[in-house]
Tab-separated table of C-alpha atoms in Angstrom:
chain	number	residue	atom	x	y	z
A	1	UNK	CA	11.989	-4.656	-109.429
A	2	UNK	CA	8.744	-4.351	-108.135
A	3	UNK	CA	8.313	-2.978	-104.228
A	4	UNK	CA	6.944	-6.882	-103.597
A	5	UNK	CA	9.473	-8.572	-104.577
A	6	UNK	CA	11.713	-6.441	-102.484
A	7	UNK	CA	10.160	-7.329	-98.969
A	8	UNK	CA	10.287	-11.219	-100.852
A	9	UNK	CA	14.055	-10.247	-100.961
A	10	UNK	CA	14.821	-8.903	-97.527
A	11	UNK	CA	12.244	-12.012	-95.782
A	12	UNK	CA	14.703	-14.548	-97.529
A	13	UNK	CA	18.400	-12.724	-95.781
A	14	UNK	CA	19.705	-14.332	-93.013
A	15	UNK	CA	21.566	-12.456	-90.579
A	16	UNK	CA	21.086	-9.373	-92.518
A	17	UNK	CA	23.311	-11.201	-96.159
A	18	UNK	CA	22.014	-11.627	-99.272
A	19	UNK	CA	22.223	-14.156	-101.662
A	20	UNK	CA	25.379	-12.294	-103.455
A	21	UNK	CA	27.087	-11.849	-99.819
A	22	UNK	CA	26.416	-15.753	-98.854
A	23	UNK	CA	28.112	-17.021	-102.659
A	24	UNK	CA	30.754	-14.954	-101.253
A	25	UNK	CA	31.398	-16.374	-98.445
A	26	UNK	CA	31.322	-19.767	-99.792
A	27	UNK	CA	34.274	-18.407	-101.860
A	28	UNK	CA	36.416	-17.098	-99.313
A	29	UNK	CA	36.064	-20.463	-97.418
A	30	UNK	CA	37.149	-22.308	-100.820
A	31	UNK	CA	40.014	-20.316	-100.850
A	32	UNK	CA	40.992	-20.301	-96.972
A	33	UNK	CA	40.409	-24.235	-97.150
A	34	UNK	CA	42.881	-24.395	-99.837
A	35	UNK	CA	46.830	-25.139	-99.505
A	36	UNK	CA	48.822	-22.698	-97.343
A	37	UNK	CA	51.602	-23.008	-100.365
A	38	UNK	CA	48.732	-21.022	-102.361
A	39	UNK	CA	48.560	-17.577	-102.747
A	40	UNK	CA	45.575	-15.823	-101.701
A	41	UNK	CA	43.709	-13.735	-103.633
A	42	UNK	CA	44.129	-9.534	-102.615
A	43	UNK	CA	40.260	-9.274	-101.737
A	44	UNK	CA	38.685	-6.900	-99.034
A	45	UNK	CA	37.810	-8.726	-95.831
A	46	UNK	CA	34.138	-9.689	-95.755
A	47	UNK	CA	32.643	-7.316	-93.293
A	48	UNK	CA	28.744	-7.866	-92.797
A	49	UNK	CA	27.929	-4.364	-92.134
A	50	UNK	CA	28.707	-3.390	-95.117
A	51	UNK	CA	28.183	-6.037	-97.699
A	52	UNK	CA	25.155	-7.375	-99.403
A	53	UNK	CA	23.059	-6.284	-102.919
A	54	UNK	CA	21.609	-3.882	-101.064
A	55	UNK	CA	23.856	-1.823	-99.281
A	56	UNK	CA	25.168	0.708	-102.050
A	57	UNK	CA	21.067	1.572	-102.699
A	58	UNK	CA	20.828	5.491	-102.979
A	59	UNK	CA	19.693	7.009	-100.154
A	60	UNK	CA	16.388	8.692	-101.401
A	61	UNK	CA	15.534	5.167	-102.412
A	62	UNK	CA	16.504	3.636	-99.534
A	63	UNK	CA	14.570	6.272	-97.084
A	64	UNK	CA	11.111	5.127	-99.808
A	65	UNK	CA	12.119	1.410	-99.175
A	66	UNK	CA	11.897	1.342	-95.636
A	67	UNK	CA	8.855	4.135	-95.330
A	68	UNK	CA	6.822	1.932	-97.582
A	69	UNK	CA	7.361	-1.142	-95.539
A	70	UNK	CA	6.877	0.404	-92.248
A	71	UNK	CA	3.464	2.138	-93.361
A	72	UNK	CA	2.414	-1.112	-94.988
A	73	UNK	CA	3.180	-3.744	-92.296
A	74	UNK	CA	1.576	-2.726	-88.940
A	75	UNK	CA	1.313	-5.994	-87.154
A	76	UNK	CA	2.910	-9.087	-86.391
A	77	UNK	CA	3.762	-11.629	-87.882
A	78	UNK	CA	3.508	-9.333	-90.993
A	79	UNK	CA	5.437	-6.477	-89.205
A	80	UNK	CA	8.823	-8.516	-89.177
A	81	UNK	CA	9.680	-7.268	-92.494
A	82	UNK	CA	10.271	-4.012	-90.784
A	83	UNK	CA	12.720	-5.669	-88.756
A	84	UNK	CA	14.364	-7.755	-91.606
A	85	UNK	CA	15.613	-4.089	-92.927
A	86	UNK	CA	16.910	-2.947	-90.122
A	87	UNK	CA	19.083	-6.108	-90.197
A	88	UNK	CA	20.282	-5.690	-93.476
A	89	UNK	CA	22.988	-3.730	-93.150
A	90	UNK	CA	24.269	-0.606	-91.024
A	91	UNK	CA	23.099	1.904	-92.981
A	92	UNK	CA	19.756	0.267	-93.742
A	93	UNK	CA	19.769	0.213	-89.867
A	94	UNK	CA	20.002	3.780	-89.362
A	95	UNK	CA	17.245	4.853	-91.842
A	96	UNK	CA	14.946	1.715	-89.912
A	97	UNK	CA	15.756	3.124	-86.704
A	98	UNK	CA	15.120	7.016	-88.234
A	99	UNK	CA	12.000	6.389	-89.309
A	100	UNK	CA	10.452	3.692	-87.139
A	101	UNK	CA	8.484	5.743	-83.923
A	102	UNK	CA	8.052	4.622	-80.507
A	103	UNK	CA	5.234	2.787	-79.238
A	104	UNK	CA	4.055	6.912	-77.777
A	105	UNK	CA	4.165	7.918	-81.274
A	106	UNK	CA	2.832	5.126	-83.256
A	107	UNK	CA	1.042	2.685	-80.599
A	108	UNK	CA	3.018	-0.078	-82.530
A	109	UNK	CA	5.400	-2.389	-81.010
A	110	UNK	CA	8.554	-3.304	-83.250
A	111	UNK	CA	12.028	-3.173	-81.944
A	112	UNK	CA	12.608	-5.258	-78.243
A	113	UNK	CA	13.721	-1.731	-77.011
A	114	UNK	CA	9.987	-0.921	-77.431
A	115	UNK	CA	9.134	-3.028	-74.577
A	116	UNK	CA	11.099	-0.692	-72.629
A	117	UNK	CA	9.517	2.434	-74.051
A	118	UNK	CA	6.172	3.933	-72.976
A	119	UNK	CA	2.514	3.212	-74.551
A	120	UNK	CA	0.705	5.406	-76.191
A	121	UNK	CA	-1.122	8.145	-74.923
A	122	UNK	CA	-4.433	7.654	-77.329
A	123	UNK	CA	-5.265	3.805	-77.190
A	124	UNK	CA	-3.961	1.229	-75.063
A	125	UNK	CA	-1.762	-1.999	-76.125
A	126	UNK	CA	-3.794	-5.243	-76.206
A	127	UNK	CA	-1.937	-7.970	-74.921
A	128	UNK	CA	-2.439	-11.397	-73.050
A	129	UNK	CA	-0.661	-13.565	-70.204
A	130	UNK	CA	-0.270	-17.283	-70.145
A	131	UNK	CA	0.038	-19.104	-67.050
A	132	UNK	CA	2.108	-22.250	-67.286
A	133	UNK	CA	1.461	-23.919	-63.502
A	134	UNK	CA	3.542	-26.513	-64.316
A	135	UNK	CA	7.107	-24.825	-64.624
A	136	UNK	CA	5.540	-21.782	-63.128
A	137	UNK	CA	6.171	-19.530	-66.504
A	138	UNK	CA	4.405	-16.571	-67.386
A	139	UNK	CA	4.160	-15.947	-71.179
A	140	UNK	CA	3.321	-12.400	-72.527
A	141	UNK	CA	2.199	-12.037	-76.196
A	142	UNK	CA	0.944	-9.304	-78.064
A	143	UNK	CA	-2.677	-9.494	-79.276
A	144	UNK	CA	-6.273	-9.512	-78.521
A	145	UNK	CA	-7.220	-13.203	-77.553
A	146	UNK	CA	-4.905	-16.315	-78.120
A	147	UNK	CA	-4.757	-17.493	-81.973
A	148	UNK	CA	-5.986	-20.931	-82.665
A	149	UNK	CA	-2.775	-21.676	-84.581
A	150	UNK	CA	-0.301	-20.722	-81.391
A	151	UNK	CA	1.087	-18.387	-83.976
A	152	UNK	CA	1.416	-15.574	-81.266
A	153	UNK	CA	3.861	-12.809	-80.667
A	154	UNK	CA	6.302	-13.603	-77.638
A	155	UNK	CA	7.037	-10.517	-75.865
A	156	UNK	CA	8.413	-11.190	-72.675
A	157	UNK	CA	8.388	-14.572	-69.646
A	158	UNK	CA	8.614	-14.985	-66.605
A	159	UNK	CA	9.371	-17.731	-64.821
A	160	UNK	CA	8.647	-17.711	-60.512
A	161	UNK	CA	11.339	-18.737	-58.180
A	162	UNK	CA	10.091	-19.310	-55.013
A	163	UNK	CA	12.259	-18.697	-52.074
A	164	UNK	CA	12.537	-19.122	-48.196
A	165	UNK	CA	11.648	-15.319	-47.464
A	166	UNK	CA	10.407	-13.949	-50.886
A	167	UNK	CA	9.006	-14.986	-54.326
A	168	UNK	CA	11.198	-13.939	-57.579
A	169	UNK	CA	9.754	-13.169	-61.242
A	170	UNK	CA	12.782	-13.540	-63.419
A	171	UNK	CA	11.630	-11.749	-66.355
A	172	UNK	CA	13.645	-12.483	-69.672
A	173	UNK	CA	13.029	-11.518	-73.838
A	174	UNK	CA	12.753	-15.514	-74.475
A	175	UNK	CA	10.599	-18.373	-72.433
A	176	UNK	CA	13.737	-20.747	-72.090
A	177	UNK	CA	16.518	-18.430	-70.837
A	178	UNK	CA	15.999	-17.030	-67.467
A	179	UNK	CA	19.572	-16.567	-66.277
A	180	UNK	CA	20.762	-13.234	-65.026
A	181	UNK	CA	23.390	-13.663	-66.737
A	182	UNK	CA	21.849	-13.526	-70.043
A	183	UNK	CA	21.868	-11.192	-72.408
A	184	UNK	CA	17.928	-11.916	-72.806
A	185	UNK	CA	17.731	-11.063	-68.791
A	186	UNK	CA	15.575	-7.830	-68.557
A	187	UNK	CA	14.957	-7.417	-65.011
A	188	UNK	CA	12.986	-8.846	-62.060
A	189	UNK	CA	10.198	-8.487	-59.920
A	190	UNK	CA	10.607	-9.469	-56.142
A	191	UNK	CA	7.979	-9.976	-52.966
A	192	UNK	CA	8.494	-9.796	-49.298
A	193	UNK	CA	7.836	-12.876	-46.895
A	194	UNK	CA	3.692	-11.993	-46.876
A	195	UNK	CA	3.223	-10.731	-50.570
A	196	UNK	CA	1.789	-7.687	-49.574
A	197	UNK	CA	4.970	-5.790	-51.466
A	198	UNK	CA	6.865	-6.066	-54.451
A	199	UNK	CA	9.918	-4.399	-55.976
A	200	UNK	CA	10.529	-3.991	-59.391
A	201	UNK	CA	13.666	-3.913	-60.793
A	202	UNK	CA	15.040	-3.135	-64.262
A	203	UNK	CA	18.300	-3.846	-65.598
A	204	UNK	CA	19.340	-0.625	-67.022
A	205	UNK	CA	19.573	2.762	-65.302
A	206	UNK	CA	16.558	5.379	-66.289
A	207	UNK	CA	17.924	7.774	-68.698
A	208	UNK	CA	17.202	10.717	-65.490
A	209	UNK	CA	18.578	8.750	-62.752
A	210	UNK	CA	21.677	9.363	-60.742
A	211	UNK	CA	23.712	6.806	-58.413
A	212	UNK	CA	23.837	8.027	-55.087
A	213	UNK	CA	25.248	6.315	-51.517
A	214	UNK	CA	21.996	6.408	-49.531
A	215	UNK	CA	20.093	3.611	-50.969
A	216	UNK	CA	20.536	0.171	-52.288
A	217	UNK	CA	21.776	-1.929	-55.636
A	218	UNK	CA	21.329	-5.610	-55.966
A	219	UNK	CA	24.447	-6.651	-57.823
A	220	UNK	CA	24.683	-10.386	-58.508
A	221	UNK	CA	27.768	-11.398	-60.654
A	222	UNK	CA	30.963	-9.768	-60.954
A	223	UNK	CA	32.218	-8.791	-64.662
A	224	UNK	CA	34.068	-11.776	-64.336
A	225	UNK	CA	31.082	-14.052	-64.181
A	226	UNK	CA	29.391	-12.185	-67.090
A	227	UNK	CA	30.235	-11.484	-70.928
A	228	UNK	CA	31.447	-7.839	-70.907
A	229	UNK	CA	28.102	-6.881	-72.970
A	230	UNK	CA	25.837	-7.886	-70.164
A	231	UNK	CA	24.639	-5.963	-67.367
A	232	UNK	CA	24.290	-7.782	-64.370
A	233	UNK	CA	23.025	-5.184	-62.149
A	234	UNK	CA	19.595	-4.413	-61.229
A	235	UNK	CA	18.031	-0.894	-60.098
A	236	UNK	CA	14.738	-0.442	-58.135
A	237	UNK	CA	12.250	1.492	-60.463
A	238	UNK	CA	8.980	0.935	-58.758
A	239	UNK	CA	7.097	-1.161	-55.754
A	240	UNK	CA	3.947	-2.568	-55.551
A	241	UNK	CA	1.363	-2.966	-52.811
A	242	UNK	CA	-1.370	-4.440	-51.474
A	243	UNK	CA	-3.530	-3.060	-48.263
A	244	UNK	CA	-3.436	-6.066	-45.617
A	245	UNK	CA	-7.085	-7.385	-44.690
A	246	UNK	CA	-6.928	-7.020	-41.614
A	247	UNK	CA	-10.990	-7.805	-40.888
A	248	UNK	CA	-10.842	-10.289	-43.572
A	249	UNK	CA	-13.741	-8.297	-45.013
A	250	UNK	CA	-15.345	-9.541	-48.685
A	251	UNK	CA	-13.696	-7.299	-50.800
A	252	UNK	CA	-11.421	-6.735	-54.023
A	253	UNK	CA	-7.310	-6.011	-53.091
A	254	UNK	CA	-6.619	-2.695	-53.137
A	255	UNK	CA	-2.717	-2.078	-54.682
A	256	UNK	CA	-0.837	1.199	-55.081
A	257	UNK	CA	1.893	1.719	-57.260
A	258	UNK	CA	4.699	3.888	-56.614
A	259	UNK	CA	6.790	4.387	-60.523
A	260	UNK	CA	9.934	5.886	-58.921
A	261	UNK	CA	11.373	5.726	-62.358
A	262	UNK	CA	8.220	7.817	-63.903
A	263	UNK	CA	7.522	11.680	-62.257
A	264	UNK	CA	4.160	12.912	-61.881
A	265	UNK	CA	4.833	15.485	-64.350
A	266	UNK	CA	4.660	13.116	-67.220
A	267	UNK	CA	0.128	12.661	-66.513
A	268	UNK	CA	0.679	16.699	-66.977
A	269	UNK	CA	0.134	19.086	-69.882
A	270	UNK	CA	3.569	18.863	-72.222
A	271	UNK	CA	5.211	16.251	-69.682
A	272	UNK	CA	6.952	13.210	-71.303
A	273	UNK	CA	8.091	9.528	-69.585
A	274	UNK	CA	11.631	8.480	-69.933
A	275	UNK	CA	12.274	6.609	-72.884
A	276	UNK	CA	15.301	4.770	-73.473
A	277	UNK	CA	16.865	4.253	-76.700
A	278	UNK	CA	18.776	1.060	-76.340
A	279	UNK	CA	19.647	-1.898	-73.771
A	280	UNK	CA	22.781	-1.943	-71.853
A	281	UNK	CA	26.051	-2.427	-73.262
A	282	UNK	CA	28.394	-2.361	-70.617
A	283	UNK	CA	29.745	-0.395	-67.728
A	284	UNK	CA	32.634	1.416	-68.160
A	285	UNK	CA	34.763	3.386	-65.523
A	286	UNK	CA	33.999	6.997	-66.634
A	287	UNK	CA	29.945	6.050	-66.730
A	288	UNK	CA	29.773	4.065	-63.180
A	289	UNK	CA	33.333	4.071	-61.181
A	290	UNK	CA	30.916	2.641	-58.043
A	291	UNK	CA	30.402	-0.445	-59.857
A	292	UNK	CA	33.625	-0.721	-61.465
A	293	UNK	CA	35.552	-0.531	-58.102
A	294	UNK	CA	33.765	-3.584	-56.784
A	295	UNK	CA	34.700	-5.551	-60.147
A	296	UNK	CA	37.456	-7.675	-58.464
A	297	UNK	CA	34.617	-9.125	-55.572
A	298	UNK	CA	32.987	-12.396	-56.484
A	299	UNK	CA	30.185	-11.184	-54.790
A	300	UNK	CA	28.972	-7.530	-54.277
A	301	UNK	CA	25.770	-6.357	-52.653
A	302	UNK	CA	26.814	-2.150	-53.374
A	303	UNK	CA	25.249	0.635	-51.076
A	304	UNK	CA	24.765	1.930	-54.043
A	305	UNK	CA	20.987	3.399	-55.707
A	306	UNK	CA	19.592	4.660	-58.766
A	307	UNK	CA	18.599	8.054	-57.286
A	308	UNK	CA	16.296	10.410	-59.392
A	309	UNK	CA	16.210	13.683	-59.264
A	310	UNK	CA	14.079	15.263	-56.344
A	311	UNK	CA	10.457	15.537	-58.091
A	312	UNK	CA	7.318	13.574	-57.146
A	313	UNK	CA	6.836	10.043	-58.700
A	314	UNK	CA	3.636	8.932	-60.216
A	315	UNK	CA	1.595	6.669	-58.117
A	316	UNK	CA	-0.887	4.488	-59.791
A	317	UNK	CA	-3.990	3.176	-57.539
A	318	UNK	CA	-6.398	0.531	-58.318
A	319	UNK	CA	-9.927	2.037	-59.482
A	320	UNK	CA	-12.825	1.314	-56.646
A	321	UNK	CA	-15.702	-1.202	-57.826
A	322	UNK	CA	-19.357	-0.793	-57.522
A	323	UNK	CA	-21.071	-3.738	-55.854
A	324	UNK	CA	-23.947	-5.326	-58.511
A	325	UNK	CA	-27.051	-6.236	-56.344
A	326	UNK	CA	-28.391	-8.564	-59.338
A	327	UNK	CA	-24.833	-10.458	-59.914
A	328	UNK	CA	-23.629	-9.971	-56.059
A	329	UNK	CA	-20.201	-9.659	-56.708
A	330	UNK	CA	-17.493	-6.327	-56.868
A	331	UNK	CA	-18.004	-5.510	-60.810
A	332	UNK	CA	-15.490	-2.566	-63.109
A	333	UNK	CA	-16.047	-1.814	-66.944
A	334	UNK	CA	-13.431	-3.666	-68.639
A	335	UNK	CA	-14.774	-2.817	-71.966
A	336	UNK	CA	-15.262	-6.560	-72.841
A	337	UNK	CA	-11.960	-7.425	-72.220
A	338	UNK	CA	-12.307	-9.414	-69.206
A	339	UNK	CA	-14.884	-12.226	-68.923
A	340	UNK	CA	-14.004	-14.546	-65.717
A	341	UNK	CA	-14.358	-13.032	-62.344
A	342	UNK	CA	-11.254	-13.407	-60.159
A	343	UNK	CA	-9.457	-11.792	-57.539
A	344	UNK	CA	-6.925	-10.885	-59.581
A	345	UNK	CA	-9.108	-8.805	-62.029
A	346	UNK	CA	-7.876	-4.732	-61.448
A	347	UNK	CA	-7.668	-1.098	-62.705
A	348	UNK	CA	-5.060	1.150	-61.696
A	349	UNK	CA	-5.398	5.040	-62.535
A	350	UNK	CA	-3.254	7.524	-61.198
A	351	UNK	CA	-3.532	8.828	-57.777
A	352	UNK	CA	-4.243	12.585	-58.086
A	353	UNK	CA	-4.067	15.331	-55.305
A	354	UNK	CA	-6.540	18.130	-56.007
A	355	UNK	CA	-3.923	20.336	-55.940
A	356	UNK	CA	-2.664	19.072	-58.971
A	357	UNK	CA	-5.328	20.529	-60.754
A	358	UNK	CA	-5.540	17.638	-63.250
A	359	UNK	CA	-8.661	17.346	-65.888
A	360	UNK	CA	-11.127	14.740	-64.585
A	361	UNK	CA	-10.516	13.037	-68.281
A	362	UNK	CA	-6.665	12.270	-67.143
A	363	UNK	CA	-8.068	11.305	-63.467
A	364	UNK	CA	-10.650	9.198	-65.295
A	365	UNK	CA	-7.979	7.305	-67.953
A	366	UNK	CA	-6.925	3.548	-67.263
A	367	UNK	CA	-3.581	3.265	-67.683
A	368	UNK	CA	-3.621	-0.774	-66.995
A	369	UNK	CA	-6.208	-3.341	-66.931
A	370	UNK	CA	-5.878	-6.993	-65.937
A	371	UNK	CA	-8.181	-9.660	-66.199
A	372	UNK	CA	-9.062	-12.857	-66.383
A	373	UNK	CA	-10.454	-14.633	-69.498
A	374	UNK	CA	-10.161	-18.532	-69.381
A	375	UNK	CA	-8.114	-21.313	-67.397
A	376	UNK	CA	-4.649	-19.540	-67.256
A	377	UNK	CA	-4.854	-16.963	-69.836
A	378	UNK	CA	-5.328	-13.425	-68.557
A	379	UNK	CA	-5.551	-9.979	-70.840
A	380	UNK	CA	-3.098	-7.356	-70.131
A	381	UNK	CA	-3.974	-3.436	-71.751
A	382	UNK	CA	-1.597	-0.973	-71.235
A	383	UNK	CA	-0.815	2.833	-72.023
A	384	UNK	CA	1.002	5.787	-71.512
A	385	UNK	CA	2.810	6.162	-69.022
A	386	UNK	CA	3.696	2.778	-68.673
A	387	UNK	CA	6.172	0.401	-70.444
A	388	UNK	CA	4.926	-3.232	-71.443
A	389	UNK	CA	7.568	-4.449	-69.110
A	390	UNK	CA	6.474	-2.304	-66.150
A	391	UNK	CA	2.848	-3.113	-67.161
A	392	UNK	CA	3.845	-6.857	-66.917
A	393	UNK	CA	5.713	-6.499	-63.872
A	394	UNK	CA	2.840	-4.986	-62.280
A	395	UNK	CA	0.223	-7.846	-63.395
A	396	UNK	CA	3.073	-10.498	-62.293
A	397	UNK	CA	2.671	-9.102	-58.480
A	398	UNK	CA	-0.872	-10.442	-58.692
A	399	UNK	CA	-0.215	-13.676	-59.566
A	400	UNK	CA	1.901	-14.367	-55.965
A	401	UNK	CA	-0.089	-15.844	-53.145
A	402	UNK	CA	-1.375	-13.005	-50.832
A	403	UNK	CA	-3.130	-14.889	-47.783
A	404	UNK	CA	-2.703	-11.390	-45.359
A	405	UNK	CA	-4.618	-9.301	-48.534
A	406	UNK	CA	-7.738	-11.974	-48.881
């Protein structure tokens, strides 16, 4: 069988079962529809982990299988063939996950945990935001400009919920499910009553992080309320904000960002960003007894934090413009990528002591750019050190009204 016909094979699965593994299915249900006065037949339960033509393929070939595709197929729509074998079976699952690198390694985006992993440190991710005014959703999709066929790559929405004393960003893995209490729910971004700062807030705890008593967790539903898979919590990984205007001088907004979740150390020589592995399964008792002794409340707001270890966070700061005499407006090198001035157009680098002793290069590096390009479609670059969720949180904060910033 040629190495074609095998990505033709594992395109046409469903749910991971083959054509064999579906016939036999059919045949169990014959069976199980017949008479109880029947005797069944002594077959093994049908266990979809393990089943399928493909899941007794020696290992060496296996381990070619999956390096060939994932070599071969480095974008989307193309790249879902990569995924298709990691949902053929388990142990086709654990050679995909084995050999497939993280976004810092590879620059490519595959798995939805890579949304949650950092950029790479070479070349940034191109991406682009759709604004939907009319049900106030925010689209992210990976790619350069928009494709004339709508045949885009969804990473993430958001969808704004306006409030009495703040503005929420509910930011989920699909456009039409926005509940917390999904198992698409990633995390949320939140304002104060001026929108001059924002919290973000991620749904897992940062693979450093420690819960502590002198801070505070946002916890919504009680297990109860929520399928036993789903975290319902959130946990404060980085704010947002914007200088108020005080003079209402003509200027661009100036924004810091404070990554509580990302140290300094990581914009250093050998330092690394967290990167988790996996979404949230559950809470048990021996990983979090905080939150499981407030399981029985309907309603819980816990004293509760994700506290990391004492070392210095990274903070991110918008890069200064240079006025243009000719064009009279605030101008920044966007390398093409933006074409509309707005308000909303930034830079952020990091903010570097000189005591850090940091090459100017590092100083120098964009680690997100945001633009504007057309009516309601932005660009969005990111890189190390930031996720593509944190980067989109960040670029959501701009989008809120900010009448004490203008």
């Amino acid at each position: 069988m040629s190495f074609k016909s095998i990505v033709r094979e594992l395109k046409e699965m469903k749910d991971g079962i083959g054509s064999i593994s579906r016939r036999g299915e059919v045949e169990g249900r014959h069976w199980r529809n017949r008479s109880r006065t029947h005797i069944a037949p002594d077959v093994v339960p049908f266990d979809p982990n393990q089943q399928g033509q493909w899941a007794n393929i020696p290992p060496e070939l296996l381990l070619d299988i999956v390096r060939r595709v994932e070599e071969s197929e480095t974008s989307f729509p193309a790249r879902t063939a990569v995924v298709f074998c990691a949902s053929v079976c388990k142990s086709w699952r654990e050679v995909t996950k084995e050999i497939v690198k993280t976004p810092e390694e590879c620059g490519r985006l595959t798995f939805p945990i890579s949304l949650k992993q950092p950029g790479p440190r070479e070349s940034p991710i191109h991406c682009f935001i759709k604004r939907d005014r009319a049900n106030s959703v925010y689209r992210l999709y990976f790619g350069l400009t928009p494709s004339e066929d709508e045949s885009d790559k969804l990473l993430l929405a958001a969808k704004r919920i306006r409030r009495a004393t703040s503005t929420d960003f509910v930011i989920s893995l699909v456009s039409d499910d926005f509940s917390r209490a999904s198992s698409t729910y990633v995390g949320k971004l939140r304002s104060n009553f001026l929108g001059t700062k924002f919290t973000i807030y991620d749904n897992q705890l940062p693979s450093d992080a420690a819960i502590q008593h002198h801070g505070r967790l946002r916890r919504r539903f009680s297990t109860k309320q929520v399928s036993p898979t789903v975290s319902a919590c959130n946990y404060s990984i980085a704010t947002v904000s914007y200088e108020l205007n005080v003079l209402r001088t003509r200027g661009p907004r100036r924004m810091h960002c404070a990554m509580h979740s990302i140290p300094f150390s990581s914009i250093q020589a050998g330092g690394s960003a967290p990167t988790p592995t996996s979404f949230p399964q559950y809470f048990d008792e021996k990983s979090s007894p905080a939150l499981v002794s407030k399981a029985k409340e309907p309603s819980v707001n816990s004293s509760s934090t994700v506290s990391v270890p004492s070392r210095e966070p990274l903070v991110l700061k918008n890069k200064a413009p240079r006025w243009h005499e000719q064009l009279q407006c605030w101008c920044l090198n966007f390398k093409g990528r933006v074409t509309v001035a707005s308000v909303k157009n930034f830079q952020l680098v990091a903010a570097v002591d000189p005591s850090h002793n940091i090459p100017a290069a590092v100083q120098e590096t964009t680690i997100l750019q945001f633009g504007k390009i057309g009516k309601d479609i932005f660009t969005m670059d990111y890189c190390y050190p930031l996720s593509a969720f944190q980067a989109f949180a960040i670029c959501l904060s701009s989008f809120d009204t900010k009448p004490a910033c203008e």
